[in-house]
Every structure is written in structure tokens, then in C-alpha cells.
CSV table of C-alpha atoms in Angstrom, one decimal:
chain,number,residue,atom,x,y,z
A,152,UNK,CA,-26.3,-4.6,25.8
A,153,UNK,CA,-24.9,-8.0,24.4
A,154,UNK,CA,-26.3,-10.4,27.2
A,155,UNK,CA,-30.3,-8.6,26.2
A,156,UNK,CA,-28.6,-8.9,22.6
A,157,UNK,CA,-28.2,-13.1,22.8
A,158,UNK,CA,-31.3,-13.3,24.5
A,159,UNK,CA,-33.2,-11.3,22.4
A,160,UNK,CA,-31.4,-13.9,19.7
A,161,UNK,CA,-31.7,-16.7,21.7
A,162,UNK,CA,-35.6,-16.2,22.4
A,163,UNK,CA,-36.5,-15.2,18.9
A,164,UNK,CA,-34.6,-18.8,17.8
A,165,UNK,CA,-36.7,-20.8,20.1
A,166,UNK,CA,-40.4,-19.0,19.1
A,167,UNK,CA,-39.0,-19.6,15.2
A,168,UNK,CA,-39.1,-23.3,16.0
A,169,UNK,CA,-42.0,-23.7,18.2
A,170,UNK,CA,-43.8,-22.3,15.7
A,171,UNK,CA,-42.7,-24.0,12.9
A,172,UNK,CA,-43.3,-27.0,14.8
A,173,UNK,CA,-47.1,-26.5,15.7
A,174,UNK,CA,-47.7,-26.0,12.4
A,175,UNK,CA,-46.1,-29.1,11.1
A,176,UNK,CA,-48.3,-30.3,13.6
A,177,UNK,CA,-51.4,-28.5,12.3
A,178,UNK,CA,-50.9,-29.8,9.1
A,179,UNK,CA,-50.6,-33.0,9.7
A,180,UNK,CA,-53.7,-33.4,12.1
A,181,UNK,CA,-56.0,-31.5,9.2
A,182,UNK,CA,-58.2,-32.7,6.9
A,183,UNK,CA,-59.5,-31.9,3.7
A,184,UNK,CA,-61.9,-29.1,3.4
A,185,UNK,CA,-60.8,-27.8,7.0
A,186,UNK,CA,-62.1,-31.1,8.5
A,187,UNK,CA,-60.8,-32.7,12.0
A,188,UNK,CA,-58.9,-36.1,11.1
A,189,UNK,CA,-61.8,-38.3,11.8
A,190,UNK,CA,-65.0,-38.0,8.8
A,191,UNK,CA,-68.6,-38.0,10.7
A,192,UNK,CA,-68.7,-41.6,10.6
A,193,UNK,CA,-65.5,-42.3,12.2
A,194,UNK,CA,-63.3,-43.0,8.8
A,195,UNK,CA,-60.3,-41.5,8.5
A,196,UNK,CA,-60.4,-39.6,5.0
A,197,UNK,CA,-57.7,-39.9,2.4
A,198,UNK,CA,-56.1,-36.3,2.0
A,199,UNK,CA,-56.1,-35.3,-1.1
A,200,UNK,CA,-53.2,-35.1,-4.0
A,201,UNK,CA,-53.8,-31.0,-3.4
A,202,UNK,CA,-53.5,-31.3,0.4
A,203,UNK,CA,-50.0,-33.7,0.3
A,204,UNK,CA,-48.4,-31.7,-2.0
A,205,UNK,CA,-49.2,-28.1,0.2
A,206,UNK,CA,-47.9,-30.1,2.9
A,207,UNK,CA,-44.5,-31.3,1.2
A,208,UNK,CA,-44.0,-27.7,-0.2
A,209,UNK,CA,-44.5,-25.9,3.2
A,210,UNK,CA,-42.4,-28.7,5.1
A,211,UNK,CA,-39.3,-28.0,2.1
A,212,UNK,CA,-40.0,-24.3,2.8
A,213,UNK,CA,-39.8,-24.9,6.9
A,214,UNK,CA,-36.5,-27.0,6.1
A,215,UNK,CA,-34.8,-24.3,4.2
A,216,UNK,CA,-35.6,-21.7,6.9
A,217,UNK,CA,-34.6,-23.8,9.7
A,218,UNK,CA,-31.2,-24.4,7.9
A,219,UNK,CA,-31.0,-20.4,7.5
A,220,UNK,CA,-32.0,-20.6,11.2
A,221,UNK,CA,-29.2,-22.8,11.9
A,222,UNK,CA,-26.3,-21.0,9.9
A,223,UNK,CA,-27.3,-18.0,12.0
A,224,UNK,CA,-27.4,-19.8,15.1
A,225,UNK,CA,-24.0,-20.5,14.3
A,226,UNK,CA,-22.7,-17.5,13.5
A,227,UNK,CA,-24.4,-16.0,16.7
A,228,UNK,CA,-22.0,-18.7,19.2
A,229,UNK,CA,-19.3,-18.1,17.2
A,230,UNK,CA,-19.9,-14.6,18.2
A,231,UNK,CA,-20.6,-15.5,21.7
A,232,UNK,CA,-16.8,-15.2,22.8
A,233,UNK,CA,-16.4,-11.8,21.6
A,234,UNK,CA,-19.5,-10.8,23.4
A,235,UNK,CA,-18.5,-12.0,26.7
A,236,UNK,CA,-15.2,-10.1,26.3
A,237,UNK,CA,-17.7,-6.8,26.6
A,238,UNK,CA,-20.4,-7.3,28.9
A,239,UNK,CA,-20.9,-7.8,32.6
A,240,UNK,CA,-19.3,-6.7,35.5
A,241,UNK,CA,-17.6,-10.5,35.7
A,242,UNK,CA,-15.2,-9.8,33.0
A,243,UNK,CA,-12.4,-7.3,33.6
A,244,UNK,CA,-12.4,-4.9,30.9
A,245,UNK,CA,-8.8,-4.5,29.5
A,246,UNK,CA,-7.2,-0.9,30.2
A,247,UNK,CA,-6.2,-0.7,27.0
A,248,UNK,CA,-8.1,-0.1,23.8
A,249,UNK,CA,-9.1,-3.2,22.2
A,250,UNK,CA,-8.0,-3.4,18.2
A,251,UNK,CA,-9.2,-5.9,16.3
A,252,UNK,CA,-7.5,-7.0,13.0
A,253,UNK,CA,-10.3,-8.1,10.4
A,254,UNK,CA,-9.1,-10.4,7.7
A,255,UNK,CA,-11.3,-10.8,4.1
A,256,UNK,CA,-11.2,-13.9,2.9
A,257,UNK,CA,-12.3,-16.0,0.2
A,258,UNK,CA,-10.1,-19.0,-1.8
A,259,UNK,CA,-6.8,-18.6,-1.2
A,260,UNK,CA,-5.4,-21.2,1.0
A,261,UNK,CA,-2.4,-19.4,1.3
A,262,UNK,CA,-4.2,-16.9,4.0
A,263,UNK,CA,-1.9,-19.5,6.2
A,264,UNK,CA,1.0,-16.9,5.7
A,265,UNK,CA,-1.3,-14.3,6.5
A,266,UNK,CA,-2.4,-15.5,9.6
A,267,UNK,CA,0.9,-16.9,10.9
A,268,UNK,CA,2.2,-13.7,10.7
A,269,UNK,CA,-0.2,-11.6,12.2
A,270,UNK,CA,0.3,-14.8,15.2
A,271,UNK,CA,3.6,-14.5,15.4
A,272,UNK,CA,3.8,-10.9,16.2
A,273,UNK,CA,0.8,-10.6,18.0
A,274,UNK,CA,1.2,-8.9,21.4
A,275,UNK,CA,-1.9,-9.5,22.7
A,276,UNK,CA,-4.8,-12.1,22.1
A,277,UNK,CA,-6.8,-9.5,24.2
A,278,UNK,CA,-6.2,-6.6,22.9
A,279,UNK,CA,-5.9,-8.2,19.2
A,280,UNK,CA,-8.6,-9.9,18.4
A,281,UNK,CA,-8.2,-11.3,14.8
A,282,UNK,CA,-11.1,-12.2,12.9
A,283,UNK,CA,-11.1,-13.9,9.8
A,284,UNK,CA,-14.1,-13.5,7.3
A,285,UNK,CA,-14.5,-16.0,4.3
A,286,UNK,CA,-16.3,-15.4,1.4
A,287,UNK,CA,-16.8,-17.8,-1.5
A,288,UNK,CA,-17.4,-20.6,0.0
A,289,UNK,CA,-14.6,-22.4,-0.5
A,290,UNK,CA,-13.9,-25.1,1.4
A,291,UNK,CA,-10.1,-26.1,1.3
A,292,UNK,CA,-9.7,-22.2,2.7
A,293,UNK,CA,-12.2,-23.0,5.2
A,294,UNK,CA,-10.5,-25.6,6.5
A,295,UNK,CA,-7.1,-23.8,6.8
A,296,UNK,CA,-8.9,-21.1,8.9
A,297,UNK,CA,-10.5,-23.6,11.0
A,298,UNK,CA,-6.9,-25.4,12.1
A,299,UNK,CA,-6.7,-22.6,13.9
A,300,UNK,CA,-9.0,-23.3,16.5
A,301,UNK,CA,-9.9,-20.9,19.3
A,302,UNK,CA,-6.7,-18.5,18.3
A,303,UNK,CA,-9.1,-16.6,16.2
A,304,UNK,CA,-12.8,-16.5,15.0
A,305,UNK,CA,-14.4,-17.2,12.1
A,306,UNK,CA,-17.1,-15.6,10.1
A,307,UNK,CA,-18.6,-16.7,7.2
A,308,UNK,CA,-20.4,-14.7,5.0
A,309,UNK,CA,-23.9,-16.0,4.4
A,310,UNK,CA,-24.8,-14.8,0.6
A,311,UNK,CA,-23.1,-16.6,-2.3
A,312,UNK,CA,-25.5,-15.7,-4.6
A,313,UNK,CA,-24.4,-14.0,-7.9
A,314,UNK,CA,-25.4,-10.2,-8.3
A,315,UNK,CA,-27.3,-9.0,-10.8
A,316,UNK,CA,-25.0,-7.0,-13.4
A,317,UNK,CA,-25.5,-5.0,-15.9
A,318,UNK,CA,-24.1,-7.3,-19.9
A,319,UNK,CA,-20.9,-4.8,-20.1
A,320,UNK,CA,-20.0,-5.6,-16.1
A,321,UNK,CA,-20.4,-9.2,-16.4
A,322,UNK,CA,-16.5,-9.2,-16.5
A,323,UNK,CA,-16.3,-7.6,-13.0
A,324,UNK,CA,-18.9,-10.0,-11.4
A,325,UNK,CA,-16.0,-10.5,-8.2
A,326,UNK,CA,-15.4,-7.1,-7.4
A,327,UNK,CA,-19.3,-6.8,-6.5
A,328,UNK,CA,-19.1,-9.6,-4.3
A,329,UNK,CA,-15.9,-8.4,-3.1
A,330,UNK,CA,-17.9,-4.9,-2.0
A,331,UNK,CA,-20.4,-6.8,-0.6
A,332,UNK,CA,-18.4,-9.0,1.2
A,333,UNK,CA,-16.9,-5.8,2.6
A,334,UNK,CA,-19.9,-4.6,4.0
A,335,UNK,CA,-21.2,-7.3,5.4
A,336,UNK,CA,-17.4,-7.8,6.9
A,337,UNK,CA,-17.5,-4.3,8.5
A,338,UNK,CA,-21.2,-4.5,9.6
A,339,UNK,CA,-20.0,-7.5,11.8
A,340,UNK,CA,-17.1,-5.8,13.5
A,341,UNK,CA,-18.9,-2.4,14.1
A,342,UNK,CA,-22.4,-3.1,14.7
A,343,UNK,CA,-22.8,-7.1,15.9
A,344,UNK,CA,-20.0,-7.1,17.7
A,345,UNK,CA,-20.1,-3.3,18.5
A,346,UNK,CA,-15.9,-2.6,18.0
A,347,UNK,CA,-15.1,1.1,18.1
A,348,UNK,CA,-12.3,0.9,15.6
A,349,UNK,CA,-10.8,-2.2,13.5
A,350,UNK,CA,-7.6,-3.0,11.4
A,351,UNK,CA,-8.0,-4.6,7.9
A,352,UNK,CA,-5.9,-6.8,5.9
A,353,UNK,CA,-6.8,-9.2,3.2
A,354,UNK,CA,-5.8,-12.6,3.2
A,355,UNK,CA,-2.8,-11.7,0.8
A,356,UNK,CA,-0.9,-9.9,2.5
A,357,UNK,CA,2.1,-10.7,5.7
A,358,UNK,CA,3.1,-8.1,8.3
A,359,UNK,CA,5.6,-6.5,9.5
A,360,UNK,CA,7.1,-7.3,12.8
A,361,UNK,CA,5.7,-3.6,14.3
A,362,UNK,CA,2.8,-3.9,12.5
A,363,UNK,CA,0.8,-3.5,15.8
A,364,UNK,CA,2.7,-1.5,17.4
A,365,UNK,CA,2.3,1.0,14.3
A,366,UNK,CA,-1.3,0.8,14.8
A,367,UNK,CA,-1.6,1.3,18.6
A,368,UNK,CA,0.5,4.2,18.2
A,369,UNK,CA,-1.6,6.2,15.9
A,370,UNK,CA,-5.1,5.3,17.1
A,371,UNK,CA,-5.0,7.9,19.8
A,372,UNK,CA,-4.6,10.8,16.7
A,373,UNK,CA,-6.7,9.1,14.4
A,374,UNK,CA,-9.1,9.6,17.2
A,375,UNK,CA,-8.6,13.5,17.7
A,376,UNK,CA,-7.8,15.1,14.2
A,377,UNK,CA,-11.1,15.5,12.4
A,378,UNK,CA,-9.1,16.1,9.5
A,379,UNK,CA,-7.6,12.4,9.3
A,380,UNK,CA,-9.9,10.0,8.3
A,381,UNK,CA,-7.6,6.4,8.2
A,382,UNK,CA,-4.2,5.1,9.2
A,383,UNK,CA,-2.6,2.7,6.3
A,384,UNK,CA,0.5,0.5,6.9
A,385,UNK,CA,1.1,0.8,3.0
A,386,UNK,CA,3.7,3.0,0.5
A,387,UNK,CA,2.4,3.0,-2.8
A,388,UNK,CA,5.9,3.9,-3.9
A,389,UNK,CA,7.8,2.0,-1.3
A,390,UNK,CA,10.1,-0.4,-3.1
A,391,UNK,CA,13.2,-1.3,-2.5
A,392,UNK,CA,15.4,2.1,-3.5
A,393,UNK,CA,12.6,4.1,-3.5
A,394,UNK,CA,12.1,4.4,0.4
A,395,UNK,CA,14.8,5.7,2.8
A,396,UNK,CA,16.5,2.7,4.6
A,397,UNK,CA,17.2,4.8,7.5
A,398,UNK,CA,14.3,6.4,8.3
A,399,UNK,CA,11.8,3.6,9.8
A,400,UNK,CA,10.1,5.8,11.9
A,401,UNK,CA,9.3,8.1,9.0
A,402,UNK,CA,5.4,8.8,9.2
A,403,UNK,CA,3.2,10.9,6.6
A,404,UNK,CA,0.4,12.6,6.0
A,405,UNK,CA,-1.6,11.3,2.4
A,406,UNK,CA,-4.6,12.4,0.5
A,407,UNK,CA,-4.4,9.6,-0.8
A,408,UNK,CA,-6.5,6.5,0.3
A,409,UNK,CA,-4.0,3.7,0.6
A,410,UNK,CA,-6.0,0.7,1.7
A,411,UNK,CA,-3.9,-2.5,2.3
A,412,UNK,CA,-3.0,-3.1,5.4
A,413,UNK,CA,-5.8,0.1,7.2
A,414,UNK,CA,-8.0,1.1,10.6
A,415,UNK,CA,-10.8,3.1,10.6
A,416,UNK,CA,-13.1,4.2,13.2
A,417,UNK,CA,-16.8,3.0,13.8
A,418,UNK,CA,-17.5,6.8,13.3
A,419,UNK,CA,-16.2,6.6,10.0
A,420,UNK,CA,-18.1,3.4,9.1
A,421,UNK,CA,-21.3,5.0,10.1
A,422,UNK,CA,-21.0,7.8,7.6
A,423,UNK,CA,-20.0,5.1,5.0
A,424,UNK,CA,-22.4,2.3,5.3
A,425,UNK,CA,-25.7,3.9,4.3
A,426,UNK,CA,-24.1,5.0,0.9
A,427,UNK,CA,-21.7,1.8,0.1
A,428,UNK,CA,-21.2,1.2,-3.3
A,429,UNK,CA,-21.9,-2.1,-5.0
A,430,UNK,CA,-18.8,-2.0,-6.6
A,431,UNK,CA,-15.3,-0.8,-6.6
A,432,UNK,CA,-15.0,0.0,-2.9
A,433,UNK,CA,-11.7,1.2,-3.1
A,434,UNK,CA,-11.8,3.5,-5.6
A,435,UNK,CA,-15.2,5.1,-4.6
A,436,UNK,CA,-13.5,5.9,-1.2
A,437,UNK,CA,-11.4,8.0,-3.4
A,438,UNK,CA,-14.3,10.0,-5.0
A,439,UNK,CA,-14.0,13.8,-3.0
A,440,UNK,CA,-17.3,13.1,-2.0
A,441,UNK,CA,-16.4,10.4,0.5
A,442,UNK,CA,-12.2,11.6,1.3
A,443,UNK,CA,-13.5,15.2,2.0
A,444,UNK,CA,-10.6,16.8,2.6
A,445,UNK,CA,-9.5,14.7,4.9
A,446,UNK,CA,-5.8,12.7,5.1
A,447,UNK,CA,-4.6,9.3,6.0
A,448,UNK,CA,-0.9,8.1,8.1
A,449,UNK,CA,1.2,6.1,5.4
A,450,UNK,CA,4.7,5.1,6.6
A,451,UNK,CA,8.1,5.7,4.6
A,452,UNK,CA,8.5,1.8,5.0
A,453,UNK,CA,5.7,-0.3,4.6
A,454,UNK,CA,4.4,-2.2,7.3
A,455,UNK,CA,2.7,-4.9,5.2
A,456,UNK,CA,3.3,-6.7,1.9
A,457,UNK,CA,1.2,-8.6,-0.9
A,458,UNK,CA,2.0,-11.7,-2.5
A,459,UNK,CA,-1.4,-12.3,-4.2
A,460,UNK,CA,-0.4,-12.2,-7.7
A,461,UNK,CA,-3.7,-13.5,-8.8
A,462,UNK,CA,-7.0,-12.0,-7.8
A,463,UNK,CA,-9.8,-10.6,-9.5
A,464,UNK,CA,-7.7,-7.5,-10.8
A,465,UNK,CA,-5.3,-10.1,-12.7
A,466,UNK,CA,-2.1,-9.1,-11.0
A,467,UNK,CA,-2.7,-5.3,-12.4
A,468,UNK,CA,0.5,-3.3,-11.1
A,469,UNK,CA,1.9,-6.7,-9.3
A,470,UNK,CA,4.7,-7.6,-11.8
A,471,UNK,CA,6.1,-4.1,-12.2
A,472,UNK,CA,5.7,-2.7,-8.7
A,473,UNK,CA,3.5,-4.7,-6.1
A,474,UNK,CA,6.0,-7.7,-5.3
A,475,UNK,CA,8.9,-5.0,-5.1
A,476,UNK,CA,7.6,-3.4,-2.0
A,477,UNK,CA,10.0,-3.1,1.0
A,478,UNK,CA,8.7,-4.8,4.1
A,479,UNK,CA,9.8,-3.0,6.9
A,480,UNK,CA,11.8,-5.6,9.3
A,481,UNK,CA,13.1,-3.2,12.2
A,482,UNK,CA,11.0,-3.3,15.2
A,483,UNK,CA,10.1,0.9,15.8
A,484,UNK,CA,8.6,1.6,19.1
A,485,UNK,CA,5.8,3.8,18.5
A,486,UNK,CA,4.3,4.0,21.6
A,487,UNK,CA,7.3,5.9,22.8
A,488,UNK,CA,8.1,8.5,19.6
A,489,UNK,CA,6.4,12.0,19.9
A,490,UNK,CA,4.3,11.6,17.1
A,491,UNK,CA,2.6,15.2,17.3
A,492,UNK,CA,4.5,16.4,14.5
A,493,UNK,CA,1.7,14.7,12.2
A,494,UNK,CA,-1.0,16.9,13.5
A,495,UNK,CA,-2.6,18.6,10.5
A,496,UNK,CA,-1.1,22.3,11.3
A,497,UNK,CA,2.2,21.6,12.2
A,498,UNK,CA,3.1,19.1,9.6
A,499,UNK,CA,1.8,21.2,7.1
A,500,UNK,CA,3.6,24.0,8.1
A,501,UNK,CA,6.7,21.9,8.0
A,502,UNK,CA,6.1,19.8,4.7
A,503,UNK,CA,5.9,22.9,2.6
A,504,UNK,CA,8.4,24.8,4.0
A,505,UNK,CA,10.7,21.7,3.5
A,506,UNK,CA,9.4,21.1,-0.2
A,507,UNK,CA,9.2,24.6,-1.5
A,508,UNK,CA,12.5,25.5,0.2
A,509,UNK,CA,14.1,22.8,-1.9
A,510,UNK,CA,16.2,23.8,-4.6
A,511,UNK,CA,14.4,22.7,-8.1
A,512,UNK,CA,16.1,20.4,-10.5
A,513,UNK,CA,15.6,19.3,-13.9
A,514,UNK,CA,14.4,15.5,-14.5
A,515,UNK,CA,17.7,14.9,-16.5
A,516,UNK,CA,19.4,15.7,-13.1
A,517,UNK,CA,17.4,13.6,-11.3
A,518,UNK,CA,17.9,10.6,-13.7
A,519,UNK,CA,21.2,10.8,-14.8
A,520,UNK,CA,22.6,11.1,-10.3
A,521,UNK,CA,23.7,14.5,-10.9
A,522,UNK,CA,22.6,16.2,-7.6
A,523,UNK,CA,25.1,18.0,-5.4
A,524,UNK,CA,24.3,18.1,-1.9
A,525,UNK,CA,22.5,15.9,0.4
A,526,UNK,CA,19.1,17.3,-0.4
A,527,UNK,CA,16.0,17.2,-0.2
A,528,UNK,CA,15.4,18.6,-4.2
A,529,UNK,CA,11.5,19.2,-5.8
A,530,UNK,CA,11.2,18.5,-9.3
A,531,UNK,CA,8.6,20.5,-10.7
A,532,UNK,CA,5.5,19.5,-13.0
A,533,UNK,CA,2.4,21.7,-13.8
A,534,UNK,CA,0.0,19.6,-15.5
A,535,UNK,CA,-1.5,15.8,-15.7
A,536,UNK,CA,0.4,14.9,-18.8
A,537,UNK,CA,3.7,16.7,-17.4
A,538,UNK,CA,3.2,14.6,-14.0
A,539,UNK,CA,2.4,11.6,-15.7
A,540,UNK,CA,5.3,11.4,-17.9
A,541,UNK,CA,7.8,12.3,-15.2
A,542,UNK,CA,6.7,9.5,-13.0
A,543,UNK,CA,6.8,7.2,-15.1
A,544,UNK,CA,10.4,8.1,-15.9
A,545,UNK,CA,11.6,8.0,-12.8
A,546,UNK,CA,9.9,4.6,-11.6
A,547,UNK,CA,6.8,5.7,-9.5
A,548,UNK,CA,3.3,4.8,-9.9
A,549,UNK,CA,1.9,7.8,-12.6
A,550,UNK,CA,-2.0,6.7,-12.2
A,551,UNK,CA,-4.0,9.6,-10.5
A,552,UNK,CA,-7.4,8.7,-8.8
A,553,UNK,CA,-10.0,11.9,-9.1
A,554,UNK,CA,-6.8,14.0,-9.1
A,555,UNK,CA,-4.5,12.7,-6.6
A,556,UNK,CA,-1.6,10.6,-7.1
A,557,UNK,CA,-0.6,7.9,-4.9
A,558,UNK,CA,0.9,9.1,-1.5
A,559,UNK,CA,0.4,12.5,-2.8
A,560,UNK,CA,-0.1,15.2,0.0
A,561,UNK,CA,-1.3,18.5,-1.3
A,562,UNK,CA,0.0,17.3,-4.9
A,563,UNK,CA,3.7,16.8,-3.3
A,564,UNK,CA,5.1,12.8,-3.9
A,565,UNK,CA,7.8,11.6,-1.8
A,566,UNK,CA,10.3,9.4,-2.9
A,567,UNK,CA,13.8,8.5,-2.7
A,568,UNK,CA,16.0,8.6,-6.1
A,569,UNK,CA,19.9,7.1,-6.1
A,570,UNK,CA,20.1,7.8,-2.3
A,571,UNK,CA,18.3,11.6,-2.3
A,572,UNK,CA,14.6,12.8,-1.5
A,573,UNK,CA,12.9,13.9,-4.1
A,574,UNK,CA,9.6,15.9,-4.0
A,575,UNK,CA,7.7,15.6,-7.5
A,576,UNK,CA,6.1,19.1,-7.0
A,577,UNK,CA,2.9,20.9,-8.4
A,578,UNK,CA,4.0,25.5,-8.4
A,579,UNK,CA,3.8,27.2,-5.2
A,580,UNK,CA,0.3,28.0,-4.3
A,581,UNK,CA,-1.1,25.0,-5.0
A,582,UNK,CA,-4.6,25.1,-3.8
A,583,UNK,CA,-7.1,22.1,-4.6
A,584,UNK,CA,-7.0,18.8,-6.8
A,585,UNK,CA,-8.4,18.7,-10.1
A,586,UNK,CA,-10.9,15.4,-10.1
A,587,UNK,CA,-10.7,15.5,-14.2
A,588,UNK,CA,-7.0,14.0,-13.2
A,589,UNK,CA,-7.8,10.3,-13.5
């Protein structure tokens, strides 16, 4: 499919030119009035003003198509590599799945961090493809990608142009491009280059030493549960005290869509593309409409980290929580832990027999460290307000998006509290979320 793909390409390039270059020629060997070059006596007419300036405005139009041409020709050898990894009988396919990690970037130069992690603990160039794509033009970034050479491959996204806004969105002009970068981004990975699931990390944020190994393990049930729909690397309420230092290996299941450090499948992308919105990716994938029910795999420890205080959401929740986040640094081995207690059923079954088995405390117990026993404890709330204000009392993010809170799982949050688990806890029975909860 690739090799009639780059011909197909390859072909279509050459016919653009040979066209474009008879009609120069065309042009230039016409008269006025749809005369040959040569008037009936044998003089060579003058063209006139109107001819030259049809010819100068087609021959600018030729040259801005050609460099279009050109960018994509580009792009397309760029692509080249990936393509050969793929195709043909000559290249051994590897016998593992292939997971590429896709990195969105745009002006931050330092992606270097980014990308000298995700290096470092790399297992695989073959089975870890990283590719980096740039928005924004910006060309110091551009040429920190580019020192790295061959080690990975670099897009560029091709439309710059501003998009038109509505007067009172003016202010969020960067997370339209950001969308649209997005879906060009993914369009690359899944349909050009025809991956059949991707990891992806923006260019602000480092990795954590099992990072891939965390991935590799989980792909196989991300494959098989219908009812998961992502695997994150990220704890919304993972800072440092709020996260079990023990428990590495601690997995979850979240309605909640974590992003940050996250693999899909191209299944997934294909339901998502037609309808992509134009804006505020994130929090559309939110919206019922698009989670459907469905779960993602957060850890108890993160597995990545941001240190992009600045961005086009102004360091919104950096300060206070964001740069707190505990990086896990123990390598876990995945790939060998019987992970089958996260299918849907089971873990269910265990989660809520665990959480509504817990004895229930007051929030003054909670705060002031006076639990007896080991634990775990639930802490009960039973409305927006009432979840809201304990949250925020205790230290954990209190913003709900269409009704669930961050690493919620059937309305439960986990977190850790002065060396205890603590499950913030809608009643028994809970049934459905309530989208007027934002």
C-alpha cells in the first residue's frame, strides 16, 4: 500500500510540473489576440501591457504552487523512512507491536528536555518511533528538533494562517491552532503513515524512566475492553503526599479523560476525526457524547511531568498543583505483572466493594490526622457544592468537567491523606454523572 502510495505521490509531482512547465511555455510562445509569435509579415509583435501582466500573474501563481509542491515533496521523503519500515517483503517486520510516541510542538525550545528524555529511556528505535510535530513556525525550536538528526522525524505543519474567530474568542486565537494542529498531527500518524495506535506527549513534558514500558504493557487491554477508550501516564492528584510512595505498580480505572502523557487507538481516531472540534480539544473529549461510558488507565504515580509554566492557558493550575506532581522514578516491569485485575468487571467489582466497605469519616477527621487504623476510609459528599468544598479543603483539584472530577471513577477520587487512602465518595448506589456538574 505505501510503495503505490509514493508513486501515486511521486507521479502526480512530476505531471504537476510538466504541466506547469508547458504552459510557461505556451505563454511565452503566444501572441496577442491568439496569434503564433511571428505577425503575417514576419515581425515579431510587441505583446501587449494586458498580455505581460497575465503572464507575470500566472507565472507568481505557478511559483507559489510549486513552492506548496515543494513543502509537500518534503514532507512526503521525510515520510519516506517510516514507509519503508511497513512495506515489502525486503524489510522484516518487527514481532512486536510498533508504538510510536507523537510529540506537538510549537516555540518552546525547551522541547530538548522532552526529547532527551524520551531518548534516554527509549528501548527501541524500532519499536518507538518518536515523531515530533512543530507548529508555529518558529524557527529557533526548529532548529533544536533538527540537531537531532535521523534519531527522530520531523513534521511540520503546513498552515500558519490565523483562524477566523468569532470578536469575544479573539483571546483564545492559540487553542484553535492548537486543535488544528492536533488534527493535522493525528491525521499524519493514523492515516499517512497508517500507525494502528500512537502515544502523545507535548513538548512540555519529561518521562518517566518506565514510561514505555507502562505503555507496552497496557496496549494489549486497551486493545480488548470496548469499555476503555485511552491509557494516560498522568494523576491529576498525584503530588508529592498525595500518591502512595509504595505502590508504583498501582493502576486505575478513570472516567475521567487525563490527557498528558496518552495512547489511543486508530479506531478511536476514526470515530473522532470527522467530528473534531475547532477548539478546546481536551475538554470536548470530555463532553459524554464523545467518552461514552467508556474509561481510561491512569497510574497512582505519574509517569510523566510538565514544566511548561507558560502556554496559552497562562499557567492555569501550574503554580498550585501542576509543578508538584510526583514523577515516578522506579523502573516497574509491566510486561510481567498480571494486569487483568483492570478489566472492567472485575475491578469494578473490587473498587466498590473496597470503597463502600470503608468505614466513613468526617472531613475534620480527615484534616486534623485523626484516623485509627491503616485504612482505606471514604469521606462522603452528596452534592456539587458539598464535593467542591471538601476538595478543596483537603488539597485536590475540585473542578468537575460535565460531571466528573479529575481521576474520578464512578464518582469515587483516590487519594492519599497524612499516609492513609482516602475515597472522596458520592452514597451507595450511585448510578450516572450529572453533566450540569461543571
Amino acid at each position: 500500500m505505501f510503495r503505490r502510495k509514493g508513486s501515486l505521490i511521486f507521479c502526480g509531482a512530476i505531471l504537476f510540473i510538466a504541466w506547469n512547465a508547458l504552459l510557461v511555455l505556451f505563454l511565452l510562445g503566444r501572441g496577442p489576440s491568439g496569434q503564433s509569435g511571428e505577425g503575417s509579415r514576419g515581425v515579431v509583435e510587441r505583446p501587449t501591457d494586458d498580455l505581460v501582466g497575465e503572464v507575470i500573474r500566472i507565472a507568481d501563481a505557478f511559483e507559489m504552487e510549486l513552492e506548496k509542491q515543494r513543502e509537500i515533496l518534503i514532507q512526503v521523503l521525510k515520510h519516506r523512512p517510516l514507509w519503508e519500515q511497513k512495506r515489502g517483503p525486503t524489510v522484516k517486520a518487527p514481532s512486536q507491536p510498533v508504538i510510536p510516541i507523537l510529540v506537538i510542538a510549537c516555540n518552546r525550545v525547551t522541547i530538548r528536555r522532552c526529547l532527551d528524555k524520551l531518548l534516554e529511556h527509549r528501548p527501541s528505535t524500532e519499536l518507538h518511533p518518536i515523531v515530533v510535530s512543530q507548529d508555529c513556525g518558529h524557527a529557533e525550536t526548529a532548529e533544536v528538533i533538527r540537531s537531532y538528526g535521523d534519531k527522530i522525524t520531523h513534521l511540520k505543519q503546513p498552515d500558519l494562517s490565523d483562524i477566523a474567530v468569532q470578536p469575544e474568542h479573539k483571546k483564545f486565537q492559540g487553542y484553535y491552532k492548537i486543535s488544528r494542529h492536533y488534527h493535522w498531527a493525528l491525521s499524519q500518524v493514523f492515516q499517512n503513515i497508517s500507525y494502528s495506535s500512537v502515544v502523545i506527549v507535548e513538548d512540555d513534558l519529561e518521562v518517566a524512566p518506565d514510561f514505555f514500558e507502562y505503555f507496552r504493557s497496557l496496549l494489549p487491554l486497551l486493545k480488548s475492553d470496548p469499555n476503555l477508550w485511552c491509557v494516560s501516564a498522568w494523576n491529576d492528584n498525584g503530588r508529592d503526599g498525595f500518591v502512595d510512595p509504595g505502590k508504583a505498580e498501582l493502576l486505575y480505572r478513570t472516567d475521567f479523560f487525563p490527557g498528558l502523557g496518552w495512547m489511543i487507538l486508530r479506531e478511536l481516531w476514526e470515530e473522532l476525526e470527522p467530528k473534531w472540534p475547532s477548539a478546546f480539544w481536551d475538554d470536548w473529549m470530555r463532553h459524554p457524547e464523545q467518552r461514552r461510558n467508556r474509561a481510561c488507565i491512569r497510574p497512582e504515580i505519574s509517569r510523566t511531568l510538565t514544566f511548561g509554566r507558560q502556554g496559552v492557558s497562562l499557567g492555569q493550575f501550574y503554580d498550585k498543583y501542576l509543578r508538584y506532581i510526583k514523577l515516578n522514578t522506579e523502573f516497574v516491569p509491566f510486561t510481567k505483572l498480571d494486569l487483568s485485575y483492570l478489566g472492567e468487571q472485575v475491578y469494578r467489582e473490587h473498587f466498590e466493594k473496597e470503597v463502600y466497605g470503608a468505614p466513613v469519616v468526617s472531613y475534620e477527621d480527615v484534616k486534623q490526622g485523626q484516623l485509627t487504623g491503616s485504612g482505606p476510609f471514604r469521606l462522603q459528599y452528596s452534592s456539587k457544592d458539598s464535593f467542591k468544598v471538601l476538595a478543596k479543603n483537603l488539597g485536590i483539584m475540585d473542578d468537575l468537567k460535565s460531571g466528573v472530577p479529575r481521576t474520578g471513577y464512578r464518582g469515587v477520587v483516590s487519594f492519599f491523606s497524612r499516609g492513609r487512602r482516602i475515597y472522596l465518595a458520592p452514597p451507595p448506589g450511585w448510578t450516572q454523572y450529572d453533566p450540569t456538574w461543571s
